[in-house]
Coordinates of C-alpha atoms in Angstrom, one line a residue:
X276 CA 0.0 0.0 0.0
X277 CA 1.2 3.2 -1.2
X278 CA 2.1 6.1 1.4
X279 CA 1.9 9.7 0.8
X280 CA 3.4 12.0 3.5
X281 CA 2.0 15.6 4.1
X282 CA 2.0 18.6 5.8
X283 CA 4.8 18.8 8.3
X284 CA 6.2 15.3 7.8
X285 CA 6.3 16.4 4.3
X286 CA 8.5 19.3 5.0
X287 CA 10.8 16.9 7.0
X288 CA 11.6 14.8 3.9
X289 CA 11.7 17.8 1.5
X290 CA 14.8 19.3 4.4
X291 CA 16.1 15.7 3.9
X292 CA 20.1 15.7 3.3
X293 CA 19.8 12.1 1.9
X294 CA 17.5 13.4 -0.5
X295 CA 18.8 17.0 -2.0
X296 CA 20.0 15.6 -5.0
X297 CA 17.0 13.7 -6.0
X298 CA 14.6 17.1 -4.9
X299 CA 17.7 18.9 -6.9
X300 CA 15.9 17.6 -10.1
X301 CA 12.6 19.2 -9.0
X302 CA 10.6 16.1 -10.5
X303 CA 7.2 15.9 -10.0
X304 CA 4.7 13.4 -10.2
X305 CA 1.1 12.1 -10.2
X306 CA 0.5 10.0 -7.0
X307 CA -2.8 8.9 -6.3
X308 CA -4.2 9.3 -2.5
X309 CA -4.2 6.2 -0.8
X310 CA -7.7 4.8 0.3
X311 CA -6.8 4.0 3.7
X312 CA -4.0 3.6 6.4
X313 CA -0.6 1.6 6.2
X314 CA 0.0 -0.8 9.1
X315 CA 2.2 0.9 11.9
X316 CA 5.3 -1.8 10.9
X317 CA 4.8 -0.7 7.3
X318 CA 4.6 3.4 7.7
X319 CA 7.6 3.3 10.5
X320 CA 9.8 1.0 8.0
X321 CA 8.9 3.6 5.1
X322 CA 8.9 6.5 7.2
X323 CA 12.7 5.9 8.4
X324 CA 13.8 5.2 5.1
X325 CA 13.0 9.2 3.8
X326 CA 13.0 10.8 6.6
X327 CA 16.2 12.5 8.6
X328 CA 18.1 10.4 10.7
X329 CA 17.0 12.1 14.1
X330 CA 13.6 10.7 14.8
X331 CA 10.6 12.6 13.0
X332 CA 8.3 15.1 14.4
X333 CA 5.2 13.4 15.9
X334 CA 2.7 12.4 15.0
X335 CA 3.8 11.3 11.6
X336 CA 1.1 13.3 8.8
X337 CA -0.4 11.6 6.0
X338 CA -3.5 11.8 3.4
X339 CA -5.9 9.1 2.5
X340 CA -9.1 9.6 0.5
X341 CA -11.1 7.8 2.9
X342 CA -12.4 8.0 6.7
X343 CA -11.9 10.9 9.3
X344 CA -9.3 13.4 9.8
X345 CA -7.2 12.7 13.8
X346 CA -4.6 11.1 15.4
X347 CA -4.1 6.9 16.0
X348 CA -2.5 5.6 19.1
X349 CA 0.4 4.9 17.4
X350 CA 1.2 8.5 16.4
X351 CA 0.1 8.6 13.3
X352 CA -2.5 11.4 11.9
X353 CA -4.4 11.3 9.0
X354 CA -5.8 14.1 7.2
X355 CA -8.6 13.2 5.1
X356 CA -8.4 14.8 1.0
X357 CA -11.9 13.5 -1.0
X358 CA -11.4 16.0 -3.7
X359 CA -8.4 14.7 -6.5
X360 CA -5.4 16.4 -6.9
X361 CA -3.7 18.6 -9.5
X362 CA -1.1 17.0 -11.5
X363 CA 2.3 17.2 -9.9
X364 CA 1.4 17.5 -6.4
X365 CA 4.0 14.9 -5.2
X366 CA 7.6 14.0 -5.0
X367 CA 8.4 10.3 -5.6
X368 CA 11.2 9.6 -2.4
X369 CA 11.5 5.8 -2.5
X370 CA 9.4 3.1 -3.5
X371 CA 5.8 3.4 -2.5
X372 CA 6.5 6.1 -0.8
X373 CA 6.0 9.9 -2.0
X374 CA 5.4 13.2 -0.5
X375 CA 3.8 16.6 -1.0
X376 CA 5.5 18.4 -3.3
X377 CA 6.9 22.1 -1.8
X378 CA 3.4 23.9 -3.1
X379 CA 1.2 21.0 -1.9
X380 CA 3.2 21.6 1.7
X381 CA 2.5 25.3 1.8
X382 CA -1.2 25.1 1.8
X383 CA -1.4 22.0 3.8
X384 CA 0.0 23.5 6.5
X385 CA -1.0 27.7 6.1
X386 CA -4.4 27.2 8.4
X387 CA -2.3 26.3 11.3
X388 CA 0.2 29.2 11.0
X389 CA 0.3 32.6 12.1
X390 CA 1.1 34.9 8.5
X391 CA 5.2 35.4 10.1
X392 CA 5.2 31.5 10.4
X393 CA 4.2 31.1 6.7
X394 CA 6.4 33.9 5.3
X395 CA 9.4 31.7 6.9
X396 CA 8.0 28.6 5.5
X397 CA 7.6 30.3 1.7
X398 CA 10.8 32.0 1.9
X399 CA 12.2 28.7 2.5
X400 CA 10.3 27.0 -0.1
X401 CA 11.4 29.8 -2.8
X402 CA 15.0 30.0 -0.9
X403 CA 18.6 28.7 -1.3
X404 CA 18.2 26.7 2.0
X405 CA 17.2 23.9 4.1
X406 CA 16.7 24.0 8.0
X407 CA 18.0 20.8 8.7
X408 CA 18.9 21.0 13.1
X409 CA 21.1 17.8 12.3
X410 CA 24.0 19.8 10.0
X411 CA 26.3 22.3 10.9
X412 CA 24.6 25.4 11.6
X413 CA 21.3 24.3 11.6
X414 CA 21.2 24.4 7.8
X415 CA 22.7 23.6 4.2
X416 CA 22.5 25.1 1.1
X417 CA 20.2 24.9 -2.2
X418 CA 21.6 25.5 -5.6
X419 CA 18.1 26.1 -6.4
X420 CA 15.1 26.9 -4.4
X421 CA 12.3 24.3 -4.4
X422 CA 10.0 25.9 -6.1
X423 CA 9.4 29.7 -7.7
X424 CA 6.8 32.2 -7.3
X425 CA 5.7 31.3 -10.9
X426 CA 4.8 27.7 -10.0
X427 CA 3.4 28.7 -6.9
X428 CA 0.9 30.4 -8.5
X429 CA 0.2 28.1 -10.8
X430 CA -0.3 24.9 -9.0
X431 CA -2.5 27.8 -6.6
X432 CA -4.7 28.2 -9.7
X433 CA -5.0 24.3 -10.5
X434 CA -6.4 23.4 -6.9
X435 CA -8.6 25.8 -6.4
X436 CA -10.2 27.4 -4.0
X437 CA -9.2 24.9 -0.9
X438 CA -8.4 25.8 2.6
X439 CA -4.8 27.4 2.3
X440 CA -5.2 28.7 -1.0
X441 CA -6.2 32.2 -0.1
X442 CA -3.8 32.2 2.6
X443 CA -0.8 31.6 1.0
X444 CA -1.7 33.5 -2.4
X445 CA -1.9 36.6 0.0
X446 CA 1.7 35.7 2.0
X447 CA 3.3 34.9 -1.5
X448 CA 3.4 38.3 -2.3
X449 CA 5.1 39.4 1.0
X450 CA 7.4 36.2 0.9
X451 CA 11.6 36.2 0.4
X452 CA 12.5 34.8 -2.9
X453 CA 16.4 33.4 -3.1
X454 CA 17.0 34.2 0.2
X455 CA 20.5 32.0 1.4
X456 CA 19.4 31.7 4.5
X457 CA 16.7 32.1 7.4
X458 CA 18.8 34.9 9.5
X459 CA 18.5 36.9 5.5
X460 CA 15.2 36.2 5.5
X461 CA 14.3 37.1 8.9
X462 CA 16.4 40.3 8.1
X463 CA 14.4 41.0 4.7
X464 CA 11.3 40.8 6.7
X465 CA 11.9 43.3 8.6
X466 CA 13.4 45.4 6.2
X467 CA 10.1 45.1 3.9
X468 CA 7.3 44.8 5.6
X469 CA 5.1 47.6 6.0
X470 CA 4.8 49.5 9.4
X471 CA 1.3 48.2 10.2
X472 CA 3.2 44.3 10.7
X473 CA 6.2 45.9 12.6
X474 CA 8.7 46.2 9.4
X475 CA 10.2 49.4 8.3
X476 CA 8.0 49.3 4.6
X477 CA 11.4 49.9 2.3
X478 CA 11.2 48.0 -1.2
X479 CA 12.4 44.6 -1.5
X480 CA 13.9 44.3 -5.4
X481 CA 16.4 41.0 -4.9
X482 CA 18.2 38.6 -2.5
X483 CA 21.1 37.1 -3.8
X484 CA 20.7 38.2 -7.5
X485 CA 23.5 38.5 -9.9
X486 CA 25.0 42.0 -10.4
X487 CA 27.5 42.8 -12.9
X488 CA 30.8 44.8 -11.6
X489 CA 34.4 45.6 -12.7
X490 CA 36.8 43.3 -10.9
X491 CA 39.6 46.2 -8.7
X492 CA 42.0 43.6 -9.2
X493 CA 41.9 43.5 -13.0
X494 CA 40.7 46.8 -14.7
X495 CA 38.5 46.3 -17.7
X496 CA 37.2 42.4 -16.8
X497 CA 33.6 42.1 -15.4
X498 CA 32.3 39.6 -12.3
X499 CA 29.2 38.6 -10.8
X500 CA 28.4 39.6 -7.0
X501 CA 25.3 38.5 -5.3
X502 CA 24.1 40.8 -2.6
X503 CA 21.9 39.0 0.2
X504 CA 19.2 41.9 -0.3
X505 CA 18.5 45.1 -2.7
X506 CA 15.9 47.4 -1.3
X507 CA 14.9 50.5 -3.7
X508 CA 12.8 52.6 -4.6
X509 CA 9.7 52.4 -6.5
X510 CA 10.4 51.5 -10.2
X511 CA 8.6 54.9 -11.3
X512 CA 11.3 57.2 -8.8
X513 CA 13.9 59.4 -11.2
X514 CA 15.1 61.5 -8.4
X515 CA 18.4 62.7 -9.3
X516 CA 20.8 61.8 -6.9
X517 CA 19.7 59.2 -5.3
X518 CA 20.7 55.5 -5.1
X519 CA 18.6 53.1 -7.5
X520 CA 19.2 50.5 -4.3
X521 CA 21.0 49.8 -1.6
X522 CA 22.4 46.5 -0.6
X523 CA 22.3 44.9 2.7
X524 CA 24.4 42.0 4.1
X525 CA 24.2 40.1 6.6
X526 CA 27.8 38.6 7.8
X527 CA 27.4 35.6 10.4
X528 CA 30.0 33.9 11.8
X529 CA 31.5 32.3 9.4
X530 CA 32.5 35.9 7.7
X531 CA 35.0 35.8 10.7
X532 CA 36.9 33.5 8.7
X533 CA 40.3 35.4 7.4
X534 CA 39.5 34.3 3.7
X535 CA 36.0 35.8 4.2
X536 CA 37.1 39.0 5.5
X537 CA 39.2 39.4 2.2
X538 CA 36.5 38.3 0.0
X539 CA 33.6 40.6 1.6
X540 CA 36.5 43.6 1.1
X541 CA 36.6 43.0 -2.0
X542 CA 32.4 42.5 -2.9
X543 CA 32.0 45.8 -1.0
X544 CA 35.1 47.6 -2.9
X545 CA 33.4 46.5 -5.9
X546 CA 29.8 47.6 -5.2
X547 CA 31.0 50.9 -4.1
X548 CA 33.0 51.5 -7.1
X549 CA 29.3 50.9 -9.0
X550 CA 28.1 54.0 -7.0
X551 CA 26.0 51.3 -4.9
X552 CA 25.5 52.0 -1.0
X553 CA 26.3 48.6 0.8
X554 CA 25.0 48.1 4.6
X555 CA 26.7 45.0 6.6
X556 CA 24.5 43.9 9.5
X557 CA 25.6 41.2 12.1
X558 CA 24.1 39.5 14.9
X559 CA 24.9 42.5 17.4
X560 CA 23.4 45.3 15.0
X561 CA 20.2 42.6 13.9
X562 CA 19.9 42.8 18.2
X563 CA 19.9 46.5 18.9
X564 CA 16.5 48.4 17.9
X565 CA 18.0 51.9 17.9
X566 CA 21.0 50.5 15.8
X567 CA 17.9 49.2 13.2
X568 CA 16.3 52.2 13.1
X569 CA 19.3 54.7 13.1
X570 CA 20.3 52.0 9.7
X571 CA 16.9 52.3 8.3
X572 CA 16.8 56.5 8.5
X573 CA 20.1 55.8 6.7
X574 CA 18.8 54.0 3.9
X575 CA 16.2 56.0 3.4
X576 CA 18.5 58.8 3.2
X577 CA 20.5 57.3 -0.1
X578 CA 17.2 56.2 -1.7
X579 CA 16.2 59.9 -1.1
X580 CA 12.5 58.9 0.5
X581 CA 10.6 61.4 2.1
X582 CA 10.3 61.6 5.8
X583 CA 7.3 60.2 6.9
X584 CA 5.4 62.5 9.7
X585 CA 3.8 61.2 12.5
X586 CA 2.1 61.8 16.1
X587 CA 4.6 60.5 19.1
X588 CA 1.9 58.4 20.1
X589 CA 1.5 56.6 16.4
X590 CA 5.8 56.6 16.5
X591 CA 5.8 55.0 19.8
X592 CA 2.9 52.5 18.7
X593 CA 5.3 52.1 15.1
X594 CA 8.2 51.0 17.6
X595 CA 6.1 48.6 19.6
X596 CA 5.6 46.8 16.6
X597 CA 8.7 46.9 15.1
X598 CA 10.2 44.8 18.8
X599 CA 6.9 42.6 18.8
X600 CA 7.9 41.2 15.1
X601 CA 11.8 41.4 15.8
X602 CA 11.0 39.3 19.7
X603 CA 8.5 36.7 16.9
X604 CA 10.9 36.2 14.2
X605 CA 13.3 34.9 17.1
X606 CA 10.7 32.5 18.3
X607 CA 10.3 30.9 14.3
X608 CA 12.7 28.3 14.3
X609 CA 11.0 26.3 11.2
X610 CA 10.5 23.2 13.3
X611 CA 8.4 24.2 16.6
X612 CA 5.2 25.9 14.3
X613 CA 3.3 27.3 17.6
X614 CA 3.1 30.6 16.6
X615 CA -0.7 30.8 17.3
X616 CA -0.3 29.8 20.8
X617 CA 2.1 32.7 21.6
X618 CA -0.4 35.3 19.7
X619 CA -3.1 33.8 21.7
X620 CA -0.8 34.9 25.1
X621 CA -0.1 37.8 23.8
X622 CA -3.9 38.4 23.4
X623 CA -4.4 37.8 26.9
X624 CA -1.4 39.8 28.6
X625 CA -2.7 42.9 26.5
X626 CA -6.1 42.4 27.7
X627 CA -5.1 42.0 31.2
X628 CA -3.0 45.0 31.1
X629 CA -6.6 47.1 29.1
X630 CA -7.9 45.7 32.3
X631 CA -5.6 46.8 35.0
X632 CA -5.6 50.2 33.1
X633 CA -8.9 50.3 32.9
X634 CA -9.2 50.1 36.4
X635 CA -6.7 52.9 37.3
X636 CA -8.8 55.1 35.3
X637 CA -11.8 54.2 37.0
X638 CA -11.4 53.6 40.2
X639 CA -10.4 56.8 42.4
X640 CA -7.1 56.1 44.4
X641 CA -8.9 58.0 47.5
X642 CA -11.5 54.5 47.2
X643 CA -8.8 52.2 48.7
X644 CA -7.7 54.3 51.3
X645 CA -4.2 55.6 50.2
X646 CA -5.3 59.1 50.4

């Protein structure tokens, strides 16, 4: 009996390092849903062969066509899919066994998310990486993201309107695309989105696109460089003067490395001699809000955009946000997806704290006897 993984089991194989090369080929295939469970013996023995070697999330999520969505004692939760699905919704991973493919994954899981939590799962999906807590770092590299924006939206239009659907056609267009890793994308998101969800609202053109520059060391010859992100301007902007865009980098640790210090020298030599502003952000700067936001007024300064004017109270509300989304994005790991939860706390504090205001404002202080 066939087995086809889903949701966040799904996204376990997909992070797979056995299986990068085989996802390198971006096949995908026609797998029909199976009609009912496997036997525990037959799902564990599949399960290990695809999955990481740690042991896998629980429970272990699959799709049949038949019966009711919810967990079985032996850890194992089916969700229940009656309606067919589009051509090239899976990923063939071993023998009898496939998975959902990347665009399958992202609206499986979008209803349980919080929109951060699926921004970090597109950008992912459309990005140069892999969380993977068993390598080095907590991650390895993609030559190629799993999927595009382009196939997103198609296989989007295909299915239909299904739960997930709307909810990740609306994150796509806020999502990091080529991002090399989730500290850059946690870093775009910030940069990019708009005030209202705690970002700083400058435009996000690229992440690690090629752009063409003359090589210091050798007058005349061209090279490539790929900045981690280009913000800009809006396409229709002419103002004289000002930078097109600005890139950003962000330098972990391993830009401590001697023959990294030389090599980001040079990129940064080379951008500037293209007359393009370059910002390098590192864990301490990423850290410190007043670093952020002094950065940000600085950016905003070579892309010549207008001050934006504003009460203290909406400035100071504009602030709160931007440390609420900075404090979340710490919490998104890619692995623990409770994101809800913690919004559902935060709910409560801020109503407890309407409360106790509340209270100050209308209770007299003379009515408990301190005066």
């Amino acid at each position: 009996m066939g087995l086809f993984l889903s949701h966040t089991t799904a996204l376990e194989a997909l992070r797979s390092w056995n299986l990068r090369n085989r996802l390198a080929k971006g096949g995908r295939c026609d797998a029909p849903v199976p009609t009912a469970l496997p036997a525990e013996r037959d799902l564990r023995r599949a399960a290990l062969r695809v999955l990481p070697p740690a042991e896998p999330s629980r429970p272990i999520e699959v799709i049949v066509s038949t019966g009711h969505s919810g967990a079985r004692a032996n850890g194992l939760f089916a969700h229940v899919t009656q309606a067919p699905l589009p051509a090239g919704s899976a990923i063939r991973i071993s023998d009898g066994v496939v998975c959902s493919a990347p665009e399958l994954v992202a609206v499986q899981m979008a209803p349980s998310l919080t929109l951060l939590e699926l921004l970090c799962l597109l950008s992912e999906l459309l990005g140069l990486y892999a969380i993977c807590p068993e390598a080095e770092g907590g991650m390895f590299e993609r030559p190629e993201p799993l999927t595009t924006p382009e196939r997103l939206r198609t296989y989007l239009d295909a299915l239909g309107p299904r739960p997930g659907t709307g909810l990740v056609r609306h994150a796509l267009a806020l999502a990091c695309v080529r991002s090399g890793s989730p500290r850059e994308t946690k870093l775009a998101l910030r940069l990019s989105l708009r005030p209202g969800l705690g970002g700083y609202g400058l435009g996000l053109l690229a992440m690690n696109e090629p752009v063409v520059v003359e090589r210091i060391y050798d007058p005349g010859t061209t090279g490539i460089r790929r900045p981690d992100i280009l913000v800009g301007r809006p396409r229709d902007a002419t103002l004289a003067g000002a930078a097109r865009f600005v890139a950003v980098e962000y330098n972990g640790r391993h830009h401590d490395l001697p023959t990294r210090i030389a090599q980001d020298a040079n990129r940064s030599n080379e951008l500037r001699a293209r007359d393009i502003p370059e910002y390098v952000v590192r864990r301490e700067q990423y850290d410190d809000l007043d670093y952020m936001d002094g950065l940000v007024a600085r950016i905003r300064q070579n892309l010549a955009l207008p001050r934006i004017g504003m009460t203290r109270k909406t400035a100071e509300e504009r602030r709160r946000l931007r440390r609420q989304l900075y404090e979340e994005l710490e919490h998104i790991d890619g692995v623990h997806w409770n994101g809800r939860a913690r919004a559902v706390e935060r709910e409560r504090r801020a109503d407890s704290s309407d409360e106790i205001a509340r209270t100050k404002e209308l209770v007299p202080v003379e009515a408990y006897g301190l005066e």
